[in-house]
Amino acid sequence: MKRYLLPLSFGASSTSLLHILDEQLRKQLERMGRTSYALIVTHVDLEFEDTDASEKIRSLWKAVQDRFPKHTYVEVSIADALDIKSIDWPSLGLTIDEQLPPKDRLANLLKYISTATSRSDIASTLLTRLLVSVAEKHNCDSILFGDSTTRLAEKTLTETAKGRGFSLPWQVSDGTSPFGDNLFFNYPMRDLLKKELVAFTKLTSPPLSDIVIPVNTKSALSASSKSTTIDDLMTQYFESVEENYPSIVANVVRTSSKLKTPEVNDGAECTLCGIPVAEGTDGIDGWSGEQSSASQPAKEADSGRAILCYGCARSING
């Protein structure tokens, strides 16, 4: 039986996906007496600095398990990403204080990053690496991301602005992940706008809105430009665009979905995000407007140097 990992953020998209899959499995069991796959629902605690927010999440986490009791539930902390063996932190020039508790270690590490956008980018990268780690640990065949059309449009422009457009085929399209042919990335909600999913949470019986955390993006944005990230700006932009011009949002996703997964033969992996990097194109110095091995001279091997894609190199260096 196939096993699918579903990351749950308590947003409208991932919660709606859980409801839909739960209904599908229930009907399969009634009709055939068995199900075609097992669902592993995981939540990553991102509130490593906010104890009150973590308490609220725990109550929602219990409510979700009570409402959808037939699945396997796994809770991890974003701080657990510090234990991923393939990330060599010393080679990245980032110090981890082993004397501190895990959550404090992560908060302390992020303080070394100079900008809000870079801190957000590294936290997002660690989230993906952690989800992959959980999926591999539970022998999952695929990760089912709840990203809506709106979210995928945000991600398309955000990752491009960060210098990680190279990775878009993996981040917005269904198919194999960059972490091996045995793990797939799938986006079942890719054809639905966020506003449609928010409306859906109010129409189910009982409503899903009780286990969804509402987010008011406009009010959430900080008045300080130093605290506002590229992710925040893109989220606000596309949520405003989808109100009156939903076709623009859909066109962004359709266009990015036409990108093909790049072939990186004998390439190394980025030490931080794990994305394959073609020889000679790693780091800020390896970028000259085109990320392909044909456009860059090969670099001499240096076992003491961390290999970073351009996007991660920018984030690490602020």
mmCIF file of C-alpha atoms in Angstrom:
data_model
loop_
_atom_site.group_PDB
_atom_site.id
_atom_site.type_symbol
_atom_site.label_atom_id
_atom_site.label_comp_id
_atom_site.label_asym_id
_atom_site.label_seq_id
_atom_site.Cartn_x
_atom_site.Cartn_y
_atom_site.Cartn_z
ATOM 1 C CA MET A 1 0.000 0.000 0.000
ATOM 2 C CA LYS A 2 1.260 3.446 -0.908
ATOM 3 C CA ARG A 3 1.915 5.934 1.852
ATOM 4 C CA TYR A 4 1.476 9.688 1.368
ATOM 5 C CA LEU A 5 2.735 12.444 3.642
ATOM 6 C CA LEU A 6 0.401 15.430 4.046
ATOM 7 C CA PRO A 7 1.970 18.493 5.730
ATOM 8 C CA LEU A 8 -0.726 20.313 7.724
ATOM 9 C CA SER A 9 -0.263 24.024 8.436
ATOM 10 C CA PHE A 10 -3.872 24.592 9.607
ATOM 11 C CA GLY A 11 -4.377 26.874 6.622
ATOM 12 C CA ALA A 12 -7.446 26.632 4.393
ATOM 13 C CA SER A 13 -5.602 24.730 1.652
ATOM 14 C CA SER A 14 -3.949 21.920 3.612
ATOM 15 C CA THR A 15 -6.981 21.475 5.896
ATOM 16 C CA SER A 16 -9.305 21.218 2.881
ATOM 17 C CA LEU A 17 -6.981 18.650 1.318
ATOM 18 C CA LEU A 18 -7.064 16.566 4.490
ATOM 19 C CA HIS A 19 -10.880 16.683 4.514
ATOM 20 C CA ILE A 20 -11.113 15.659 0.843
ATOM 21 C CA LEU A 21 -8.666 12.759 1.205
ATOM 22 C CA ASP A 22 -10.379 11.584 4.383
ATOM 23 C CA GLU A 23 -13.697 11.500 2.520
ATOM 24 C CA GLN A 24 -12.115 9.606 -0.378
ATOM 25 C CA LEU A 25 -10.624 6.980 1.929
ATOM 26 C CA ARG A 26 -13.909 6.618 3.819
ATOM 27 C CA LYS A 27 -15.808 5.962 0.584
ATOM 28 C CA GLN A 28 -13.173 3.490 -0.589
ATOM 29 C CA LEU A 29 -13.510 1.578 2.668
ATOM 30 C CA GLU A 30 -17.318 1.495 2.402
ATOM 31 C CA ARG A 31 -17.294 0.413 -1.228
ATOM 32 C CA MET A 32 -14.373 -2.025 -1.366
ATOM 33 C CA GLY A 33 -13.607 -2.834 2.263
ATOM 34 C CA ARG A 34 -10.078 -1.483 1.878
ATOM 35 C CA THR A 35 -8.188 1.669 0.973
ATOM 36 C CA SER A 36 -5.633 2.257 -1.781
ATOM 37 C CA TYR A 37 -3.233 4.317 0.309
ATOM 38 C CA ALA A 38 -2.402 5.363 3.853
ATOM 39 C CA LEU A 39 -2.172 8.983 4.926
ATOM 40 C CA ILE A 40 0.561 10.278 7.229
ATOM 41 C CA VAL A 41 -0.427 13.732 8.485
ATOM 42 C CA THR A 42 2.428 15.814 9.840
ATOM 43 C CA HIS A 43 2.601 19.230 11.426
ATOM 44 C CA VAL A 44 5.806 21.195 11.857
ATOM 45 C CA ASP A 45 5.824 23.547 14.831
ATOM 46 C CA LEU A 46 7.232 26.817 13.485
ATOM 47 C CA GLU A 47 6.576 28.874 16.625
ATOM 48 C CA PHE A 48 9.993 28.333 18.167
ATOM 49 C CA GLU A 49 9.899 31.729 19.849
ATOM 50 C CA ASP A 50 6.190 32.035 20.730
ATOM 51 C CA THR A 51 4.966 29.746 23.516
ATOM 52 C CA ASP A 52 1.365 31.026 23.407
ATOM 53 C CA ALA A 53 1.077 30.343 19.675
ATOM 54 C CA SER A 54 2.447 26.825 20.194
ATOM 55 C CA GLU A 55 -0.251 26.151 22.807
ATOM 56 C CA LYS A 56 -2.965 27.232 20.368
ATOM 57 C CA ILE A 57 -1.516 24.972 17.689
ATOM 58 C CA ARG A 58 -1.569 22.011 20.083
ATOM 59 C CA SER A 59 -5.286 22.464 20.724
ATOM 60 C CA LEU A 60 -5.956 22.577 16.976
ATOM 61 C CA TRP A 61 -3.729 19.554 16.425
ATOM 62 C CA LYS A 62 -5.797 17.556 18.916
ATOM 63 C CA ALA A 63 -9.056 18.776 17.334
ATOM 64 C CA VAL A 64 -7.878 17.602 13.898
ATOM 65 C CA GLN A 65 -6.974 14.159 15.235
ATOM 66 C CA ASP A 66 -10.375 13.862 16.915
ATOM 67 C CA ARG A 67 -12.147 14.804 13.680
ATOM 68 C CA PHE A 68 -10.043 12.613 11.351
ATOM 69 C CA PRO A 69 -8.994 9.727 13.629
ATOM 70 C CA LYS A 70 -8.140 7.076 11.021
ATOM 71 C CA HIS A 71 -4.796 8.496 9.938
ATOM 72 C CA THR A 72 -1.288 8.454 11.363
ATOM 73 C CA TYR A 73 -0.212 11.747 12.922
ATOM 74 C CA VAL A 74 3.355 12.950 13.315
ATOM 75 C CA GLU A 75 4.364 16.217 14.984
ATOM 76 C CA VAL A 76 7.876 17.631 14.697
ATOM 77 C CA SER A 77 9.559 20.944 15.403
ATOM 78 C CA ILE A 78 11.346 23.060 12.822
ATOM 79 C CA ALA A 79 14.299 22.903 15.228
ATOM 80 C CA ASP A 80 14.596 19.176 14.417
ATOM 81 C CA ALA A 81 16.013 20.226 11.038
ATOM 82 C CA LEU A 82 19.275 21.024 12.830
ATOM 83 C CA ASP A 83 19.762 17.264 13.240
ATOM 84 C CA ILE A 84 19.610 16.473 9.509
ATOM 85 C CA LYS A 85 22.947 14.771 8.886
ATOM 86 C CA SER A 86 23.395 15.956 5.309
ATOM 87 C CA ILE A 87 23.502 19.640 6.348
ATOM 88 C CA ASP A 88 27.064 20.496 7.364
ATOM 89 C CA TRP A 89 26.524 23.632 9.450
ATOM 90 C CA PRO A 90 30.196 24.406 10.225
ATOM 91 C CA SER A 91 31.044 24.439 6.508
ATOM 92 C CA LEU A 92 28.296 27.049 6.045
ATOM 93 C CA GLY A 93 29.951 29.332 8.568
ATOM 94 C CA LEU A 94 26.964 29.137 10.932
ATOM 95 C CA THR A 95 27.491 28.327 14.590
ATOM 96 C CA ILE A 96 25.184 26.013 16.530
ATOM 97 C CA ASP A 97 25.417 26.207 20.303
ATOM 98 C CA GLU A 98 25.021 22.587 21.395
ATOM 99 C CA GLN A 99 24.529 23.688 25.004
ATOM 100 C CA LEU A 100 21.160 25.295 24.225
ATOM 101 C CA PRO A 101 17.805 23.488 23.900
ATOM 102 C CA PRO A 102 16.876 22.699 20.242
ATOM 103 C CA LYS A 103 14.412 25.584 19.820
ATOM 104 C CA ASP A 104 16.848 28.077 21.304
ATOM 105 C CA ARG A 105 19.626 26.716 19.099
ATOM 106 C CA LEU A 106 17.616 27.480 15.960
ATOM 107 C CA ALA A 107 16.622 30.954 17.131
ATOM 108 C CA ASN A 108 20.257 31.656 17.980
ATOM 109 C CA LEU A 109 21.427 30.395 14.589
ATOM 110 C CA LEU A 110 18.988 32.595 12.676
ATOM 111 C CA LYS A 111 20.285 35.635 14.536
ATOM 112 C CA TYR A 112 23.496 35.308 12.529
ATOM 113 C CA ILE A 113 21.488 36.008 9.339
ATOM 114 C CA SER A 114 21.346 39.745 8.659
ATOM 115 C CA THR A 115 18.049 40.248 6.787
ATOM 116 C CA ALA A 116 14.440 39.210 7.404
ATOM 117 C CA THR A 117 14.128 37.790 3.871
ATOM 118 C CA SER A 118 17.220 35.617 4.324
ATOM 119 C CA ARG A 119 16.013 34.340 7.702
ATOM 120 C CA SER A 120 12.611 33.513 6.214
ATOM 121 C CA ASP A 121 14.253 31.785 3.258
ATOM 122 C CA ILE A 122 16.469 29.598 5.436
ATOM 123 C CA ALA A 123 13.516 28.676 7.688
ATOM 124 C CA SER A 124 11.478 27.736 4.591
ATOM 125 C CA THR A 125 14.364 25.666 3.236
ATOM 126 C CA LEU A 126 14.730 23.840 6.538
ATOM 127 C CA LEU A 127 10.991 23.146 6.549
ATOM 128 C CA THR A 128 11.223 21.392 3.180
ATOM 129 C CA ARG A 129 14.281 19.401 4.235
ATOM 130 C CA LEU A 130 12.506 18.354 7.435
ATOM 131 C CA LEU A 131 9.378 17.224 5.552
ATOM 132 C CA VAL A 132 11.538 15.149 3.218
ATOM 133 C CA SER A 133 13.262 13.623 6.250
ATOM 134 C CA VAL A 134 9.898 12.714 7.817
ATOM 135 C CA ALA A 135 8.657 11.258 4.520
ATOM 136 C CA GLU A 136 11.761 9.084 4.177
ATOM 137 C CA LYS A 137 11.530 7.943 7.788
ATOM 138 C CA HIS A 138 7.938 6.757 7.277
ATOM 139 C CA ASN A 139 8.608 5.215 3.848
ATOM 140 C CA CYS A 140 6.277 7.615 2.037
ATOM 141 C CA ASP A 141 5.986 7.505 -1.749
ATOM 142 C CA SER A 142 4.984 11.145 -2.109
ATOM 143 C CA ILE A 143 4.508 14.412 -0.239
ATOM 144 C CA LEU A 144 1.095 15.952 -0.917
ATOM 145 C CA PHE A 145 1.503 19.704 -0.564
ATOM 146 C CA GLY A 146 -1.712 21.688 -0.084
ATOM 147 C CA ASP A 147 -0.473 24.664 -2.124
ATOM 148 C CA SER A 148 -3.284 26.480 -3.941
ATOM 149 C CA THR A 149 -2.934 28.259 -7.285
ATOM 150 C CA THR A 150 -2.422 31.477 -5.344
ATOM 151 C CA ARG A 151 0.339 29.974 -3.217
ATOM 152 C CA LEU A 152 2.117 28.493 -6.242
ATOM 153 C CA ALA A 153 2.011 31.882 -7.993
ATOM 154 C CA GLU A 154 3.536 33.486 -4.899
ATOM 155 C CA LYS A 155 6.225 30.838 -4.813
ATOM 156 C CA THR A 156 7.024 31.271 -8.508
ATOM 157 C CA LEU A 157 7.909 34.944 -8.222
ATOM 158 C CA THR A 158 9.380 34.679 -4.720
ATOM 159 C CA GLU A 159 11.830 31.910 -5.588
ATOM 160 C CA THR A 160 12.795 33.659 -8.821
ATOM 161 C CA ALA A 161 13.504 36.877 -6.917
ATOM 162 C CA LYS A 162 15.657 34.937 -4.463
ATOM 163 C CA GLY A 163 17.756 33.494 -7.280
ATOM 164 C CA ARG A 164 16.296 30.011 -7.037
ATOM 165 C CA GLY A 165 14.302 29.935 -10.272
ATOM 166 C CA PHE A 166 16.362 26.880 -11.191
ATOM 167 C CA SER A 167 14.340 24.871 -8.654
ATOM 168 C CA LEU A 168 10.852 25.930 -9.794
ATOM 169 C CA PRO A 169 10.019 22.680 -11.676
ATOM 170 C CA TRP A 170 10.290 20.834 -8.385
ATOM 171 C CA GLN A 171 8.504 23.498 -6.355
ATOM 172 C CA VAL A 172 5.406 24.073 -8.496
ATOM 173 C CA SER A 173 4.931 20.915 -10.598
ATOM 174 C CA ASP A 174 3.919 17.332 -9.901
ATOM 175 C CA GLY A 175 6.727 14.832 -10.368
ATOM 176 C CA THR A 176 9.877 13.415 -8.847
ATOM 177 C CA SER A 177 11.517 15.432 -6.107
ATOM 178 C CA PRO A 178 15.148 16.585 -6.201
ATOM 179 C CA PHE A 179 15.808 14.131 -3.363
ATOM 180 C CA GLY A 180 15.677 10.961 -5.436
ATOM 181 C CA ASP A 181 13.363 9.071 -7.753
ATOM 182 C CA ASN A 182 11.670 7.265 -4.858
ATOM 183 C CA LEU A 183 10.004 10.391 -3.487
ATOM 184 C CA PHE A 184 7.495 12.492 -5.427
ATOM 185 C CA PHE A 185 6.194 16.007 -4.860
ATOM 186 C CA ASN A 186 2.495 16.469 -5.699
ATOM 187 C CA TYR A 187 0.204 19.506 -5.529
ATOM 188 C CA PRO A 188 -3.432 18.254 -5.607
ATOM 189 C CA MET A 189 -4.929 21.725 -4.927
ATOM 190 C CA ARG A 190 -2.981 23.462 -7.687
ATOM 191 C CA ASP A 191 -6.092 24.376 -9.723
ATOM 192 C CA LEU A 192 -7.945 26.117 -6.888
ATOM 193 C CA LEU A 193 -7.553 29.706 -5.736
ATOM 194 C CA LYS A 194 -7.013 30.432 -2.062
ATOM 195 C CA LYS A 195 -10.277 32.383 -1.818
ATOM 196 C CA GLU A 196 -12.151 29.356 -3.201
ATOM 197 C CA LEU A 197 -10.643 27.107 -0.553
ATOM 198 C CA VAL A 198 -11.440 29.594 2.205
ATOM 199 C CA ALA A 199 -15.067 29.536 1.031
ATOM 200 C CA PHE A 200 -14.990 25.721 0.947
ATOM 201 C CA THR A 201 -13.971 25.510 4.618
ATOM 202 C CA LYS A 202 -17.237 27.239 5.528
ATOM 203 C CA LEU A 203 -19.428 24.957 3.403
ATOM 204 C CA THR A 204 -18.472 21.547 4.793
ATOM 205 C CA SER A 205 -20.528 19.899 7.495
ATOM 206 C CA PRO A 206 -19.353 20.551 10.118
ATOM 207 C CA PRO A 207 -17.369 23.553 8.873
ATOM 208 C CA LEU A 208 -13.597 23.265 8.636
ATOM 209 C CA SER A 209 -13.224 26.879 9.682
ATOM 210 C CA ASP A 210 -13.086 25.744 13.329
ATOM 211 C CA ILE A 211 -9.734 24.038 12.693
ATOM 212 C CA VAL A 212 -8.320 26.642 10.303
ATOM 213 C CA ILE A 213 -6.128 29.537 11.379
ATOM 214 C CA PRO A 214 -7.341 32.671 9.541
ATOM 215 C CA VAL A 215 -4.579 34.918 8.224
ATOM 216 C CA ASN A 216 -5.091 38.574 7.447
ATOM 217 C CA THR A 217 -2.040 39.232 5.290
ATOM 218 C CA LYS A 218 -2.490 42.982 5.000
ATOM 219 C CA SER A 219 -2.685 43.523 8.737
ATOM 220 C CA ALA A 220 0.092 40.997 9.327
ATOM 221 C CA LEU A 221 2.622 42.965 7.297
ATOM 222 C CA SER A 222 4.960 44.989 9.444
ATOM 223 C CA ALA A 223 5.135 48.712 9.018
ATOM 224 C CA SER A 224 8.924 48.409 9.144
ATOM 225 C CA SER A 225 10.510 47.638 5.787
ATOM 226 C CA LYS A 226 13.341 45.849 7.620
ATOM 227 C CA SER A 227 10.903 43.258 8.950
ATOM 228 C CA THR A 228 8.981 42.768 5.689
ATOM 229 C CA THR A 229 10.185 39.879 3.533
ATOM 230 C CA ILE A 230 9.839 39.156 -0.177
ATOM 231 C CA ASP A 231 7.469 36.332 0.817
ATOM 232 C CA ASP A 232 5.231 38.784 2.686
ATOM 233 C CA LEU A 233 5.054 41.168 -0.266
ATOM 234 C CA MET A 234 4.268 38.423 -2.782
ATOM 235 C CA THR A 235 1.586 36.971 -0.528
ATOM 236 C CA GLN A 236 -0.091 40.346 -0.180
ATOM 237 C CA TYR A 237 0.197 41.040 -3.912
ATOM 238 C CA PHE A 238 -1.351 37.806 -5.145
ATOM 239 C CA GLU A 239 -4.111 37.783 -2.548
ATOM 240 C CA SER A 240 -5.154 41.213 -3.807
ATOM 241 C CA VAL A 241 -4.815 40.215 -7.471
ATOM 242 C CA GLU A 242 -6.923 37.067 -7.103
ATOM 243 C CA GLU A 243 -9.889 39.134 -5.913
ATOM 244 C CA ASN A 244 -10.398 40.892 -9.253
ATOM 245 C CA TYR A 245 -8.005 39.222 -11.697
ATOM 246 C CA PRO A 246 -7.876 35.499 -10.880
ATOM 247 C CA SER A 247 -6.840 34.652 -14.447
ATOM 248 C CA ILE A 248 -3.516 36.429 -13.879
ATOM 249 C CA VAL A 249 -2.769 34.196 -10.906
ATOM 250 C CA ALA A 250 -3.656 31.080 -12.895
ATOM 251 C CA ASN A 251 -1.537 32.197 -15.855
ATOM 252 C CA VAL A 252 1.547 32.571 -13.650
ATOM 253 C CA VAL A 253 1.162 28.983 -12.451
ATOM 254 C CA ARG A 254 0.401 27.590 -15.922
ATOM 255 C CA THR A 255 3.476 29.299 -17.325
ATOM 256 C CA SER A 256 5.807 28.096 -14.564
ATOM 257 C CA SER A 257 4.385 24.562 -14.856
ATOM 258 C CA LYS A 258 5.735 24.363 -18.411
ATOM 259 C CA LEU A 259 9.291 24.458 -17.085
ATOM 260 C CA LYS A 260 11.054 21.115 -17.310
ATOM 261 C CA THR A 261 13.131 19.595 -14.550
ATOM 262 C CA PRO A 262 16.771 20.353 -15.383
ATOM 263 C CA GLU A 263 19.168 17.503 -15.972
ATOM 264 C CA VAL A 264 22.207 17.846 -13.751
ATOM 265 C CA ASN A 265 24.582 15.043 -14.620
ATOM 266 C CA ASP A 266 27.284 14.340 -12.044
ATOM 267 C CA GLY A 267 26.342 17.523 -10.222
ATOM 268 C CA ALA A 268 26.723 18.085 -6.506
ATOM 269 C CA GLU A 269 23.939 18.950 -4.073
ATOM 270 C CA CYS A 270 23.498 22.272 -2.313
ATOM 271 C CA THR A 271 24.604 21.751 1.279
ATOM 272 C CA LEU A 272 21.598 23.667 2.627
ATOM 273 C CA CYS A 273 18.571 23.055 0.383
ATOM 274 C CA GLY A 274 19.683 19.793 -1.240
ATOM 275 C CA ILE A 275 18.906 20.942 -4.793
ATOM 276 C CA PRO A 276 21.317 19.523 -7.425
ATOM 277 C CA VAL A 277 23.889 22.090 -8.540
ATOM 278 C CA ALA A 278 25.665 21.840 -11.884
ATOM 279 C CA GLU A 279 29.449 21.869 -11.746
ATOM 280 C CA GLY A 280 30.898 25.365 -11.727
ATOM 281 C CA THR A 281 27.607 27.146 -11.017
ATOM 282 C CA ASP A 282 27.523 27.061 -7.221
ATOM 283 C CA GLY A 283 27.740 30.117 -4.989
ATOM 284 C CA ILE A 284 27.413 33.797 -5.771
ATOM 285 C CA ASP A 285 30.660 33.819 -7.773
ATOM 286 C CA GLY A 286 29.407 30.997 -9.953
ATOM 287 C CA TRP A 287 26.478 33.062 -11.199
ATOM 288 C CA SER A 288 26.806 35.042 -14.406
ATOM 289 C CA GLY A 289 23.204 35.280 -15.519
ATOM 290 C CA GLU A 290 22.843 31.666 -16.643
ATOM 291 C CA GLN A 291 22.942 28.664 -14.350
ATOM 292 C CA SER A 292 24.257 25.957 -16.637
ATOM 293 C CA SER A 293 27.496 24.006 -16.582
ATOM 294 C CA ALA A 294 28.233 24.980 -20.189
ATOM 295 C CA SER A 295 28.443 28.662 -19.265
ATOM 296 C CA GLN A 296 30.766 28.271 -16.295
ATOM 297 C CA PRO A 297 34.316 26.990 -15.920
ATOM 298 C CA ALA A 298 34.757 24.052 -13.584
ATOM 299 C CA LYS A 299 36.090 24.860 -10.133
ATOM 300 C CA GLU A 300 38.873 23.006 -8.440
ATOM 301 C CA ALA A 301 37.766 20.599 -5.757
ATOM 302 C CA ASP A 302 37.918 21.995 -2.254
ATOM 303 C CA SER A 303 36.776 19.623 0.442
ATOM 304 C CA GLY A 304 36.571 22.424 2.974
ATOM 305 C CA ARG A 305 34.187 24.553 0.945
ATOM 306 C CA ALA A 306 30.435 24.129 1.242
ATOM 307 C CA ILE A 307 28.574 23.788 -2.055
ATOM 308 C CA LEU A 308 25.646 26.209 -2.189
ATOM 309 C CA CYS A 309 23.189 27.062 -4.939
ATOM 310 C CA TYR A 310 22.989 30.741 -5.797
ATOM 311 C CA GLY A 311 19.809 31.286 -3.759
ATOM 312 C CA CYS A 312 21.200 29.710 -0.580
ATOM 313 C CA ALA A 313 24.520 31.516 -1.038
ATOM 314 C CA ARG A 314 22.644 34.813 -1.090
ATOM 315 C CA SER A 315 20.659 33.925 2.028
ATOM 316 C CA ILE A 316 23.669 32.740 4.004
ATOM 317 C CA ASN A 317 25.515 35.923 3.166
ATOM 318 C CA GLY A 318 22.497 38.127 3.907
#
